Amino acid sequence: MTDAQLPRAALISSDSTFVTQVKQLLTGPDRPLALELELTVPLYQFGESQVQAVRALGPELIILDLEESQELGLQLAQYLVEMNPSQLFIATGPVLSGEQLMQAMRAGVSDYLTKPVLAEDLRAATVRVAQKLRKTDGEKQRQPGRILSFFSPKGGGGSTTLATNLAIVIHRTTKGKTLLVDLDLELGESAMVLGMQPRFNLVDFAENFRRMDAGLLASYIDHHSSGIDLLSAPFKPEAAEGITADQIRRILAFLRQHYDYIIVDTPRSFAPPSIAVFEQADLVFIVSTADLASLRNIQRGIPLVKRALTKGEEQVRLIINRYDPKDTITVDDVERSIGLKVFWKVSNDYEAVMGSVNAGRPIVLNGGSPYTRDLAGLAALVTGIGAQLPSRRSRIARALTAPFRGMAGRTAKRREGGK
Ligand SMILES: Nc1ncnc2c1ncn2[C@@H]1O[C@H](COP(=O)(O)OP(=O)(O)OP(=O)(O)O)[C@@H](O)[C@H]1O
Ligand SMILES: [Mg+2]
């Protein structure tokens, strides 16, 4: 295995003897892992810049010294695991009680080495981790995920609301790993619909894409309490200027390897990045209201969409949003004027939509409503798995541990202001 392929390790310890010992093992020949980051500040001084360094590296393993304070060390482990759930830990320190060991395991520690650490024990633990990582890589030979693109040819057609809520329903019904990608890079609003303040966005992700792997991916993704992941649009539209169609193609191909469903809120534009999404998508959903201006835009745009299709016209599905049987323009009129069958209708459901806006929660998490019912049906049709209506209560995200909670808040605020 070349150096670039070795799993990356970070060391957090202020004990110079232990640091030397780890360096000897993980920087020498035959090393099972590559030590790429050493953080030697005392645990009580561990702050944002250290967290940023860990985040930037995205190590597969962290070797964590708990000698100074087991409590603070385990809180840090918990915080880092929240940031990157696939991260593994080897911890070291004094003899721990059974209860403390359990606590360490709950915080994600897979091996605990009592100090003074024997060189062979340290080697055996790191070899075990390296083997485990290779095995996990093997398990990741999964079926590529499905890309579903949602696109409204006229402003306000309902693509963001639909993509966001459908992602949640698909995740709940299939239990599949689901990612919502907000490709409306100029004015994306999916984070707002989810009621989230994302830490990262697609532009950060694209900038670091060259060194992307499963570990780093996890640190660029925001996790919503409904269970779906989000790759949001940047807060400032100008940040997206440099993103090319080719980058979008490569990013989507990569995401397919890591998610079962990738739901893309695609911008209302026929610029190359949108065309790249149409090419890659398994299904392109055109979301439109039944009014003349929208239908005219679809008529004008559909040749461009069709030209980008790689799997034939079956790839395109038309959804009538805000459907009302009393509408003057009927489903027949729509089908005749556009030359596409209507695949699904989503009710005009002002009450549920406004309720969700006011509550800052996606509609499908707010209990039953015509909108939720329609999305359950759509999800069942798209995934082939019977939809169940979601429970009223969403899972509450695990709270961050106390000393690091403030740090997370500050980081989020800084990003919001700075990007
Ligand atoms: N089925 C529905 N019933 C009632 N209101 C809806 C429905 N679907 C969407 N809306 C409302 O319509 C408005 C536009 O929806 P949304 O932002 O999802 O559209 P969009 O196509 O993403 O728009 P944009 O072009 O701005 O990206 C929002 O205020 C949303 O709450
Ligand atoms: Mg939108």
Short mmCIF file of C-alpha atoms and ligand atoms in Angstrom, two decimals:
data_model
loop_
_atom_site.label_atom_id
_atom_site.label_comp_id
_atom_site.label_asym_id
_atom_site.label_seq_id
_atom_site.Cartn_x
_atom_site.Cartn_y
_atom_site.Cartn_z
CA MET A 1 0.00 0.00 0.00
CA THR A 2 1.40 3.44 -0.86
CA ASP A 3 1.54 6.20 1.71
CA ALA A 4 -1.38 8.01 0.10
CA GLN A 5 -3.56 4.91 0.55
CA LEU A 6 -2.75 4.41 4.24
CA PRO A 7 -5.56 5.38 6.61
CA ARG A 8 -4.90 8.73 8.27
CA ALA A 9 -4.38 9.02 12.02
CA ALA A 10 -4.36 12.02 14.35
CA LEU A 11 -2.83 12.07 17.81
CA ILE A 12 -4.16 14.11 20.72
CA SER A 13 -1.77 13.96 23.67
CA SER A 14 0.31 16.35 25.75
CA ASP A 15 2.47 13.50 27.11
CA SER A 16 5.80 13.81 25.27
CA THR A 17 6.81 10.18 26.02
CA PHE A 18 3.61 8.85 24.50
CA VAL A 19 3.85 11.24 21.54
CA THR A 20 7.36 9.93 20.78
CA GLN A 21 6.14 6.35 21.07
CA VAL A 22 3.27 6.91 18.62
CA LYS A 23 5.50 8.80 16.21
CA GLN A 24 8.02 5.97 16.20
CA LEU A 25 5.32 3.51 15.26
CA LEU A 26 3.28 5.54 12.83
CA THR A 27 5.95 7.42 10.94
CA GLY A 28 8.36 4.49 10.48
CA PRO A 29 8.50 1.73 7.87
CA ASP A 30 5.71 -0.93 7.89
CA ARG A 31 3.40 1.44 9.65
CA PRO A 32 -0.23 0.32 9.49
CA LEU A 33 -1.53 3.91 9.52
CA ALA A 34 -0.02 7.28 8.67
CA LEU A 35 0.23 9.79 11.51
CA GLU A 36 -0.74 13.08 9.84
CA LEU A 37 -1.66 15.33 12.73
CA GLU A 38 -0.25 15.81 16.24
CA LEU A 39 -2.15 17.99 18.69
CA THR A 40 -0.11 18.34 21.84
CA VAL A 41 -2.01 21.09 23.68
CA PRO A 42 -3.46 20.09 27.06
CA LEU A 43 -7.08 18.93 26.79
CA TYR A 44 -8.45 21.93 28.68
CA GLN A 45 -6.87 24.19 26.03
CA PHE A 46 -8.34 22.25 23.13
CA GLY A 47 -10.30 24.81 21.10
CA GLU A 48 -11.64 25.77 17.72
CA SER A 49 -8.33 25.79 15.86
CA GLN A 50 -7.62 22.20 16.97
CA VAL A 51 -11.15 21.12 15.97
CA GLN A 52 -10.65 22.79 12.58
CA ALA A 53 -7.35 20.92 12.11
CA VAL A 54 -9.08 17.59 12.82
CA ARG A 55 -11.96 18.50 10.53
CA ALA A 56 -9.61 19.51 7.71
CA LEU A 57 -7.72 16.20 7.90
CA GLY A 58 -10.75 13.95 8.43
CA PRO A 59 -8.67 11.18 10.04
CA GLU A 60 -9.99 7.63 10.06
CA LEU A 61 -8.39 7.11 13.51
CA ILE A 62 -7.77 9.39 16.47
CA ILE A 63 -5.39 8.29 19.20
CA LEU A 64 -6.60 10.12 22.27
CA ASP A 65 -4.75 10.48 25.55
CA LEU A 66 -7.17 10.64 28.49
CA GLU A 67 -4.53 10.87 31.19
CA GLU A 68 -5.13 14.53 32.05
CA SER A 69 -8.89 14.20 32.39
CA GLN A 70 -10.98 11.20 31.40
CA GLU A 71 -14.15 13.26 31.58
CA LEU A 72 -12.92 16.03 29.28
CA GLY A 73 -11.26 13.51 26.96
CA LEU A 74 -14.44 11.47 26.54
CA GLN A 75 -16.50 14.60 25.97
CA LEU A 76 -14.04 15.56 23.25
CA ALA A 77 -14.32 12.07 21.71
CA GLN A 78 -18.09 12.37 21.69
CA TYR A 79 -17.90 15.78 20.06
CA LEU A 80 -15.51 14.58 17.36
CA VAL A 81 -17.70 11.55 16.65
CA GLU A 82 -20.71 13.83 16.18
CA MET A 83 -18.63 15.69 13.62
CA ASN A 84 -17.55 12.52 11.81
CA PRO A 85 -19.52 9.42 12.82
CA SER A 86 -17.21 7.01 11.00
CA GLN A 87 -14.18 8.06 13.06
CA LEU A 88 -12.47 5.41 15.22
CA PHE A 89 -10.64 6.02 18.48
CA ILE A 90 -7.84 4.34 20.38
CA ALA A 91 -7.64 5.86 23.85
CA THR A 92 -4.97 5.64 26.50
CA GLY A 93 -4.63 6.70 30.14
CA PRO A 94 -4.81 5.30 33.68
CA VAL A 95 -6.63 2.10 34.67
CA LEU A 96 -10.35 2.75 34.19
CA SER A 97 -13.26 1.36 36.15
CA GLY A 98 -15.74 -0.90 34.30
CA GLU A 99 -18.20 1.95 34.14
CA GLN A 100 -15.62 4.36 32.74
CA LEU A 101 -14.67 1.78 30.11
CA MET A 102 -18.30 1.46 29.07
CA GLN A 103 -18.52 5.23 28.83
CA ALA A 104 -15.41 5.24 26.64
CA MET A 105 -16.93 2.62 24.35
CA ARG A 106 -20.13 4.61 24.10
CA ALA A 107 -18.05 7.63 23.06
CA GLY A 108 -16.65 5.59 20.16
CA VAL A 109 -13.40 4.25 21.69
CA SER A 110 -12.66 0.83 20.18
CA ASP A 111 -9.42 0.09 22.07
CA TYR A 112 -8.22 1.28 25.47
CA LEU A 113 -4.52 0.97 26.33
CA THR A 114 -3.47 1.47 29.93
CA LYS A 115 -0.34 3.59 30.48
CA PRO A 116 2.56 2.97 30.31
CA VAL A 117 1.69 1.60 26.88
CA LEU A 118 3.73 -1.33 25.61
CA ALA A 119 5.01 -0.84 22.07
CA GLU A 120 3.58 -4.20 20.95
CA ASP A 121 0.13 -3.36 22.39
CA LEU A 122 0.08 -0.06 20.55
CA ARG A 123 1.15 -1.77 17.34
CA ALA A 124 -1.49 -4.51 17.72
CA ALA A 125 -4.26 -1.94 18.34
CA THR A 126 -3.32 0.17 15.30
CA VAL A 127 -3.06 -2.94 13.10
CA ARG A 128 -6.56 -3.97 14.27
CA VAL A 129 -7.90 -0.55 13.34
CA ALA A 130 -6.21 -0.66 9.93
CA GLN A 131 -7.76 -4.10 9.28
CA LYS A 132 -11.15 -2.88 10.39
CA LEU A 133 -10.91 0.09 8.03
CA ARG A 134 -9.97 -2.18 5.11
CA LYS A 135 -12.95 -4.39 5.91
CA THR A 136 -15.30 -1.41 6.07
CA ASP A 137 -13.95 -0.28 2.69
CA GLY A 138 -14.80 -3.73 1.31
CA GLU A 139 -18.31 -3.57 2.75
CA LYS A 140 -18.80 -0.27 1.00
CA GLN A 141 -18.92 -2.05 -2.35
CA ARG A 142 -22.59 -1.24 -2.39
CA GLN A 143 -25.07 -0.80 -5.21
CA PRO A 144 -24.69 2.73 -6.57
CA GLY A 145 -27.35 5.09 -5.24
CA ARG A 146 -30.16 6.64 -7.28
CA ILE A 147 -30.05 10.28 -8.23
CA LEU A 148 -33.41 12.04 -8.36
CA SER A 149 -33.40 15.56 -9.72
CA PHE A 150 -36.19 18.08 -9.01
CA PHE A 151 -36.55 21.06 -11.23
CA SER A 152 -39.16 23.81 -11.66
CA PRO A 153 -38.98 25.58 -15.01
CA LYS A 154 -40.74 28.60 -13.52
CA GLY A 155 -39.91 30.31 -10.21
CA GLY A 156 -41.91 29.13 -7.23
CA GLY A 157 -43.10 25.88 -8.85
CA GLY A 158 -42.40 24.03 -5.62
CA SER A 159 -39.22 22.07 -6.38
CA THR A 160 -37.37 22.95 -3.15
CA THR A 161 -40.32 22.14 -0.90
CA LEU A 162 -40.91 18.90 -2.75
CA ALA A 163 -37.28 17.74 -2.94
CA THR A 164 -36.67 18.45 0.75
CA ASN A 165 -39.82 16.78 2.05
CA LEU A 166 -39.59 13.84 -0.31
CA ALA A 167 -36.00 13.18 0.80
CA ILE A 168 -37.31 12.75 4.35
CA VAL A 169 -40.17 10.46 3.31
CA ILE A 170 -37.87 8.32 1.15
CA HIS A 171 -35.39 7.98 4.00
CA ARG A 172 -38.10 7.01 6.46
CA THR A 173 -39.75 4.46 4.24
CA THR A 174 -36.66 2.84 2.73
CA LYS A 175 -34.26 3.37 5.69
CA GLY A 176 -31.74 4.09 2.94
CA LYS A 177 -28.92 6.60 3.39
CA THR A 178 -30.35 9.74 1.86
CA LEU A 179 -28.63 12.97 0.89
CA LEU A 180 -30.32 16.18 -0.18
CA VAL A 181 -28.07 18.24 -2.44
CA ASP A 182 -29.01 21.87 -2.92
CA LEU A 183 -27.64 22.68 -6.34
CA ASP A 184 -29.52 25.93 -6.51
CA LEU A 185 -26.13 27.39 -5.76
CA GLU A 186 -27.17 31.00 -6.13
CA LEU A 187 -30.24 31.14 -3.94
CA GLY A 188 -30.76 27.66 -2.51
CA GLU A 189 -33.27 27.42 0.29
CA SER A 190 -33.35 23.78 1.29
CA ALA A 191 -31.44 24.47 4.55
CA MET A 192 -34.13 26.99 5.43
CA VAL A 193 -36.92 24.50 4.68
CA LEU A 194 -35.16 22.03 6.97
CA GLY A 195 -34.75 24.73 9.64
CA MET A 196 -30.96 24.24 9.67
CA GLN A 197 -27.89 26.42 9.70
CA PRO A 198 -25.45 24.36 7.69
CA ARG A 199 -21.79 24.31 8.70
CA PHE A 200 -20.58 23.57 5.17
CA ASN A 201 -21.81 23.90 1.64
CA LEU A 202 -21.32 22.40 -1.77
CA VAL A 203 -18.65 24.94 -2.68
CA ASP A 204 -16.49 23.95 0.33
CA PHE A 205 -17.05 20.35 -0.69
CA ALA A 206 -16.07 20.98 -4.34
CA GLU A 207 -12.92 22.84 -3.27
CA ASN A 208 -11.74 19.86 -1.25
CA PHE A 209 -13.06 17.23 -3.61
CA ARG A 210 -9.64 16.07 -4.84
CA ARG A 211 -8.84 14.49 -1.47
CA MET A 212 -12.39 13.36 -0.71
CA ASP A 213 -13.06 9.96 0.80
CA ALA A 214 -15.74 8.51 3.07
CA GLY A 215 -14.17 10.03 6.21
CA LEU A 216 -13.85 13.51 4.79
CA LEU A 217 -17.28 13.34 3.16
CA ALA A 218 -18.85 12.84 6.58
CA SER A 219 -17.22 16.01 7.84
CA TYR A 220 -18.66 18.09 4.99
CA ILE A 221 -22.21 16.90 5.41
CA ASP A 222 -24.79 18.33 7.77
CA HIS A 223 -27.07 15.86 9.43
CA HIS A 224 -30.73 16.70 9.95
CA SER A 225 -32.69 15.33 12.90
CA SER A 226 -35.06 13.55 10.45
CA GLY A 227 -32.14 11.29 9.48
CA ILE A 228 -31.29 12.79 6.09
CA ASP A 229 -27.99 14.48 5.23
CA LEU A 230 -27.66 17.84 3.56
CA LEU A 231 -25.09 19.32 1.22
CA SER A 232 -26.37 22.86 1.15
CA ALA A 233 -25.97 25.77 -1.24
CA PRO A 234 -23.54 28.48 -0.13
CA PHE A 235 -25.01 31.33 1.87
CA LYS A 236 -23.48 33.86 -0.54
CA PRO A 237 -24.38 33.31 -4.23
CA GLU A 238 -21.02 34.59 -5.58
CA ALA A 239 -19.23 31.68 -3.87
CA ALA A 240 -20.70 29.34 -6.51
CA GLU A 241 -19.38 31.17 -9.57
CA GLY A 242 -16.52 28.80 -10.30
CA ILE A 243 -18.46 25.51 -10.09
CA THR A 244 -18.36 23.71 -13.44
CA ALA A 245 -20.53 21.02 -15.00
CA ASP A 246 -17.61 18.63 -14.90
CA GLN A 247 -17.22 19.13 -11.14
CA ILE A 248 -20.93 18.42 -10.70
CA ARG A 249 -20.61 15.19 -12.73
CA ARG A 250 -17.67 13.97 -10.67
CA ILE A 251 -19.30 14.95 -7.37
CA LEU A 252 -22.55 13.15 -8.22
CA ALA A 253 -20.69 10.03 -9.34
CA PHE A 254 -18.81 10.04 -6.03
CA LEU A 255 -21.96 10.60 -3.95
CA ARG A 256 -23.65 7.68 -5.66
CA GLN A 257 -21.06 5.40 -4.08
CA HIS A 258 -21.92 6.63 -0.59
CA TYR A 259 -25.69 7.13 -0.55
CA ASP A 260 -28.73 5.08 -1.53
CA TYR A 261 -30.70 8.14 -2.60
CA ILE A 262 -29.34 11.49 -3.70
CA ILE A 263 -32.09 14.06 -4.09
CA VAL A 264 -30.96 17.10 -6.04
CA ASP A 265 -32.80 20.39 -5.93
CA THR A 266 -31.74 21.60 -9.36
CA PRO A 267 -31.66 25.31 -10.22
CA ARG A 268 -34.13 26.89 -12.59
CA SER A 269 -31.61 27.25 -15.37
CA PHE A 270 -30.37 25.35 -18.38
CA ALA A 271 -26.77 26.28 -17.67
CA PRO A 272 -24.16 23.48 -17.85
CA PRO A 273 -24.35 22.49 -14.14
CA SER A 274 -28.11 21.76 -14.48
CA ILE A 275 -27.53 19.84 -17.71
CA ALA A 276 -24.88 17.79 -15.88
CA VAL A 277 -27.48 16.84 -13.28
CA PHE A 278 -30.03 15.82 -15.93
CA GLU A 279 -27.38 13.60 -17.53
CA GLN A 280 -26.51 11.90 -14.28
CA ALA A 281 -29.99 11.59 -12.79
CA ASP A 282 -31.93 8.34 -12.84
CA LEU A 283 -35.11 10.39 -12.85
CA VAL A 284 -35.64 14.07 -13.65
CA PHE A 285 -38.80 15.41 -12.04
CA ILE A 286 -40.24 18.52 -13.60
CA VAL A 287 -42.29 20.19 -10.89
CA SER A 288 -44.84 22.67 -12.13
CA THR A 289 -48.07 24.34 -11.23
CA ALA A 290 -50.88 24.14 -13.80
CA ASP A 291 -50.79 27.69 -15.15
CA LEU A 292 -50.07 29.07 -18.57
CA ALA A 293 -46.75 30.72 -17.77
CA SER A 294 -45.36 27.51 -16.22
CA LEU A 295 -46.56 25.32 -19.07
CA ARG A 296 -45.02 27.69 -21.59
CA ASN A 297 -41.67 27.52 -19.77
CA ILE A 298 -41.81 23.73 -19.78
CA GLN A 299 -42.57 23.69 -23.51
CA ARG A 300 -39.57 25.92 -24.12
CA GLY A 301 -37.22 24.04 -21.81
CA ILE A 302 -38.14 20.44 -22.49
CA PRO A 303 -36.04 20.03 -25.68
CA LEU A 304 -32.96 21.03 -23.68
CA VAL A 305 -33.81 18.60 -20.89
CA LYS A 306 -34.44 15.80 -23.37
CA ARG A 307 -31.16 16.45 -25.13
CA ALA A 308 -29.29 15.90 -21.87
CA LEU A 309 -31.02 12.61 -21.06
CA THR A 310 -28.82 9.56 -21.22
CA LYS A 311 -31.46 6.93 -20.50
CA GLY A 312 -34.27 8.03 -22.81
CA GLU A 313 -37.49 9.92 -22.21
CA GLU A 314 -38.54 7.54 -19.45
CA GLN A 315 -36.07 9.50 -17.36
CA VAL A 316 -38.42 12.53 -17.21
CA ARG A 317 -41.43 12.65 -14.87
CA LEU A 318 -43.91 15.47 -14.71
CA ILE A 319 -45.39 16.46 -11.35
CA ILE A 320 -48.25 18.90 -11.06
CA ASN A 321 -47.81 20.80 -7.83
CA ARG A 322 -50.49 22.77 -5.96
CA TYR A 323 -53.02 20.70 -7.81
CA ASP A 324 -56.67 21.56 -7.34
CA PRO A 325 -59.33 19.58 -9.23
CA LYS A 326 -61.16 22.90 -9.73
CA ASP A 327 -58.25 24.38 -11.72
CA THR A 328 -59.27 25.72 -15.15
CA ILE A 329 -56.30 24.00 -16.76
CA THR A 330 -56.95 20.27 -16.44
CA VAL A 331 -54.51 17.36 -16.34
CA ASP A 332 -55.58 16.56 -19.91
CA ASP A 333 -54.73 20.09 -21.02
CA VAL A 334 -51.30 19.82 -19.39
CA GLU A 335 -50.52 16.47 -20.98
CA ARG A 336 -51.66 17.61 -24.41
CA SER A 337 -49.74 20.87 -24.35
CA ILE A 338 -46.48 19.40 -23.08
CA GLY A 339 -46.60 15.96 -24.60
CA LEU A 340 -45.79 14.26 -21.29
CA LYS A 341 -48.00 12.18 -19.02
CA VAL A 342 -48.58 13.58 -15.55
CA PHE A 343 -46.73 11.20 -13.23
CA TRP A 344 -48.09 12.53 -9.94
CA LYS A 345 -50.17 15.33 -8.50
CA VAL A 346 -49.41 17.12 -5.22
CA SER A 347 -52.34 18.94 -3.64
CA ASN A 348 -52.44 22.62 -3.09
CA ASP A 349 -52.12 22.52 0.68
CA TYR A 350 -51.75 26.03 1.96
CA GLU A 351 -52.46 25.10 5.58
CA ALA A 352 -49.75 22.45 5.86
CA VAL A 353 -47.21 24.50 3.94
CA MET A 354 -47.79 27.64 6.01
CA GLY A 355 -47.81 25.57 9.22
CA SER A 356 -44.42 24.19 8.31
CA VAL A 357 -43.00 27.60 7.42
CA ASN A 358 -44.21 28.97 10.74
CA ALA A 359 -42.89 26.00 12.70
CA GLY A 360 -39.55 26.04 10.82
CA ARG A 361 -39.99 22.30 10.21
CA PRO A 362 -40.45 20.32 7.02
CA ILE A 363 -44.12 19.67 6.29
CA VAL A 364 -43.88 15.89 6.46
CA LEU A 365 -42.69 16.11 10.09
CA ASN A 366 -45.75 18.04 11.13
CA GLY A 367 -48.25 15.20 11.11
CA GLY A 368 -50.78 14.15 8.48
CA SER A 369 -51.90 16.57 5.77
CA PRO A 370 -52.86 16.25 2.10
CA TYR A 371 -49.29 17.29 1.18
CA THR A 372 -47.77 14.57 3.37
CA ARG A 373 -50.21 11.98 2.05
CA ASP A 374 -49.35 12.87 -1.55
CA LEU A 375 -45.62 12.65 -0.85
CA ALA A 376 -46.03 9.27 0.80
CA GLY A 377 -47.67 8.04 -2.39
CA LEU A 378 -44.98 9.57 -4.58
CA ALA A 379 -42.20 8.04 -2.47
CA ALA A 380 -43.84 4.62 -2.71
CA LEU A 381 -44.06 4.93 -6.48
CA VAL A 382 -40.47 6.09 -6.88
CA THR A 383 -38.86 3.59 -4.51
CA GLY A 384 -41.23 0.67 -4.95
CA ILE A 385 -41.52 0.45 -1.17
CA GLY A 386 -44.89 1.04 0.52
CA ALA A 387 -44.97 4.38 2.25
CA GLN A 388 -45.97 4.82 5.86
CA LEU A 389 -47.02 8.14 7.25
CA PRO A 390 -44.37 9.64 9.51
CA SER A 391 -44.81 9.84 13.25
CA ARG A 392 -45.56 13.22 14.72
CA ARG A 393 -42.34 13.42 16.66
CA SER A 394 -39.02 13.63 14.91
CA ARG A 395 -35.96 12.18 16.54
CA ILE A 396 -34.21 14.80 18.59
CA ALA A 397 -30.60 15.28 17.58
CA ARG A 398 -28.16 14.13 20.22
CA ALA A 399 -27.06 17.16 22.14
CA LEU A 400 -23.42 18.09 22.04
CA THR A 401 -21.54 17.64 25.26
CA ALA A 402 -21.41 20.74 27.42
CA PRO A 403 -17.87 22.16 27.09
CA PHE A 404 -17.88 21.78 23.30
CA ARG A 405 -21.43 22.95 22.69
CA GLY A 406 -20.42 26.61 22.86
CA MET A 407 -17.59 25.92 20.46
CA ALA A 408 -19.94 24.41 17.89
CA GLY A 409 -22.32 27.35 18.19
CA ARG A 410 -19.53 29.84 17.69
CA THR A 411 -18.24 27.99 14.64
CA ALA A 412 -21.70 27.96 13.07
CA LYS A 413 -22.19 31.66 13.72
CA ARG A 414 -18.81 32.57 12.30
CA ARG A 415 -19.48 30.58 9.13
CA GLU A 416 -22.85 32.18 8.72
CA GLY A 417 -21.37 35.65 8.95
CA GLY A 418 -18.22 34.85 7.00
CA LYS A 419 -19.63 32.99 3.98
N1 LIG B 1 -48.28 21.97 -2.66
C1 LIG B 1 -48.17 23.20 -2.17
N2 LIG B 1 -49.21 23.81 -1.59
C2 LIG B 1 -49.13 25.08 -1.14
N3 LIG B 1 -48.02 25.82 -1.20
C3 LIG B 1 -46.93 25.28 -1.77
C4 LIG B 1 -46.96 23.94 -2.28
N4 LIG B 1 -45.72 23.66 -2.78
C5 LIG B 1 -44.97 24.77 -2.58
N5 LIG B 1 -45.69 25.74 -1.98
C6 LIG B 1 -45.22 27.11 -1.66
O1 LIG B 1 -44.87 27.72 -2.89
C7 LIG B 1 -43.74 28.57 -2.73
C8 LIG B 1 -42.65 28.14 -3.71
O2 LIG B 1 -42.18 26.85 -3.37
P1 LIG B 1 -40.65 26.42 -3.52
O3 LIG B 1 -39.75 27.42 -2.89
O4 LIG B 1 -40.56 25.03 -3.09
O5 LIG B 1 -40.54 26.51 -5.10
P2 LIG B 1 -39.21 26.51 -5.99
O6 LIG B 1 -39.59 25.90 -7.28
O7 LIG B 1 -38.09 25.89 -5.26
O8 LIG B 1 -38.95 28.07 -6.15
P3 LIG B 1 -37.63 28.84 -6.61
O9 LIG B 1 -37.81 29.08 -8.07
O10 LIG B 1 -37.69 30.12 -5.81
O11 LIG B 1 -36.45 28.00 -6.28
C9 LIG B 1 -43.29 28.44 -1.30
O12 LIG B 1 -43.80 29.53 -0.56
C10 LIG B 1 -43.92 27.13 -0.84
O13 LIG B 1 -44.15 27.16 0.53
MG MG B 2 -36.14 26.50 -4.98
#
